[in-house]
């Protein structure tokens, strides 16, 4: 017995069949929709590796049942870059070496995009560190992550101001 | 393309440059494929059921309930497990442990696999494993260091470390004017790479294809081949990206063997991925230790003796003793030294190497004890260490291949602002009234080398392909090894294609021991050199070449040209040399490793000095590390950007060791009660600020041809002690175990 839900997934309208009510958004993406960029680190909302944007807000995909997401707009790491153009957060992560093994990186980046959109942290390192603390990096790339989020935040703010002027 | 040589490109110019990661684009866009990201057609999901007791036997499993669950296809237990060709108690490779693969119904530690459930979906297999509802016959458990008898052992091989001694230890104690006798304990820690252990196994006849994170591809292939009675070359292992390893991914685990077995049994691809909770079981850990340190100094504060006894847990069925006391070997000039180890067998999974095995735990105790000794001698901790500086290797008198530790002390102390630190504790408060303390520790990590092979192929267009089964688990091999490879032929980074992370490539060796860049890099460097040698022989023997008769000793490679060093107008393109010789490519091979005679002449270590500032809330006793400055001398630095990341990551591990990480057992059941990220704490971003890394210049002509010492692990070493010492300096409280928690500082 299948349930169908409508999703806007990385900008594309999709009708998705849910074969099992237990399926989480994370396992839907990874095992059924061929979008394994979102990573599983703990499967219980403790590490942030599976962070995606749901209706523009960051969320742990492992804690959301897919069946409850009818009508949701979901952005994953695969949907962030515009073709060849990296999102400013992605570019800043490379420049500031905001990762080592790269496994928590999709979650870190989606979390950073969400944090910047929330507008509370700005480029204040202390608030960025606090706001990024739902995403564990076992390699210990936190110094680079903080610098990367700071820089992306500044760049995006400058661009917004440029656009408004 | 212009014939003019680009002036900014010179031989060796890639090394030393802070290139960004070559795999960066793949990692920030989510297309980097980790093992569990593979979902081949016809896949079955495997989930193993872990034992919920630590000692006894499984008396019942509700197999029928599991099999009846929709989507469950198979339940494998000791009763019906298909035969394995290799004995699970055997040790086929240098990195093998006795493995739990459902060979019987015995439970030897909590988290041991007791059944494997296969399902069409992950959800079905997960529920099937839950429905097994195991019942047990339970024996009393032993999970703490005092729960069983401590024993000596005969050292030998992997996991049973020898000790060391020199001088007359008893005399060293007897002549000491001042002595300390202290015991430190370190908690059991679990690697917890963000990517849990995973495998996707597919059989094609008697050939096996594995997607699996591995720190040692060829060794893993041999290990798995042993279990299935096939030649190692029948196993193909792909491990292009590894989501952290830290020592836990060099050794094949039982559940991975079972997944391969399930794939053979069902003739379908099988995926198995450990849950986070399962990472606290069959994948190794850093065993708990208790270390007794007896130090003595004479009237002039010179160490008369370092007597370091380590006690470490291992499992009831295999041996891995944390070589903690060996951290005292090479560091300080003491008249006499003894480093010794004993083990205690507990109902835990077998420990294994975890980032800086021995060095991290041993240095934590040693560096705190050194502070206690300095205090007893009435000296500044840094001054005391300088006073006992080893100019040659203690005991042997061998020279160090290089040792810029004095410079590390000086540069680290200057950057930190160590001067003027009050000798007594509890002297400093910040503007908010927080108790402030400064502490330091010395870091040392040896420079082992393993063996690696590489192949270089010069192509007709002057670009080159380099191949080795090297491993990037975050340390930066994709980038750093490519930089070394490009330099070996005088090419730019974008003229080099680099293939790694696949077992069909020449053996890249083991990513461990902080030795991978030196070893695999050495092989790549030698492979490029082999190409140049052949090119030189062709050109200098060919009357049509501008290099004819030049002899190949002063030939250099630069930007696709071979040229004569003393007369650069005599030069020829690689491509032209190849073309005239009628060759479409030229292949060179290279070996990385250290000759035994070179290993004997010098003592070889990386060194460093770490300075920590902590602030402690006077009421709540919450500890924050507010500044951490590490100065390290580790030979030649290939990529400063990635090196800084490695060292910072290590220092964060040190912070974690000092303040956060501890696996806690329930004393009745033997289970680890905090087996997830909610209970097992590792630092998050908010725990880390004020981190600074200095790399001190060091030329080492002896350690290897490239002068590389390695930076993967030394960051932890020294940091733990520095933080412990800073906490004492802030509070006056000497806590003699790690991690140090609020409760320890609140206690009267």
CSV table of C-alpha atoms in Angstrom, one decimal, chain B residues 85 120 129 179 211 272 302 338 344 389 532 657 697 702 707-708 736:
chain,number,residue,atom,x,y,z
B,85,UNK,CA,36.5,-20.5,5.0
B,120,UNK,CA,14.1,-5.5,1.2
B,129,UNK,CA,16.3,-7.2,14.2
B,179,UNK,CA,59.9,12.8,44.3
B,211,UNK,CA,32.4,-0.3,-1.3
B,272,UNK,CA,25.2,-2.7,6.0
B,302,UNK,CA,67.4,17.5,37.0
B,338,UNK,CA,61.4,2.6,33.0
B,344,UNK,CA,43.5,-6.4,32.6
B,389,UNK,CA,65.6,18.9,27.6
B,532,UNK,CA,62.8,11.3,-15.3
B,657,UNK,CA,40.1,13.9,25.7
B,697,UNK,CA,60.5,25.4,10.3
B,702,UNK,CA,67.4,11.9,7.5
B,707,UNK,CA,61.8,15.4,4.8
B,708,UNK,CA,58.2,14.7,5.9
B,736,UNK,CA,44.1,13.0,38.2
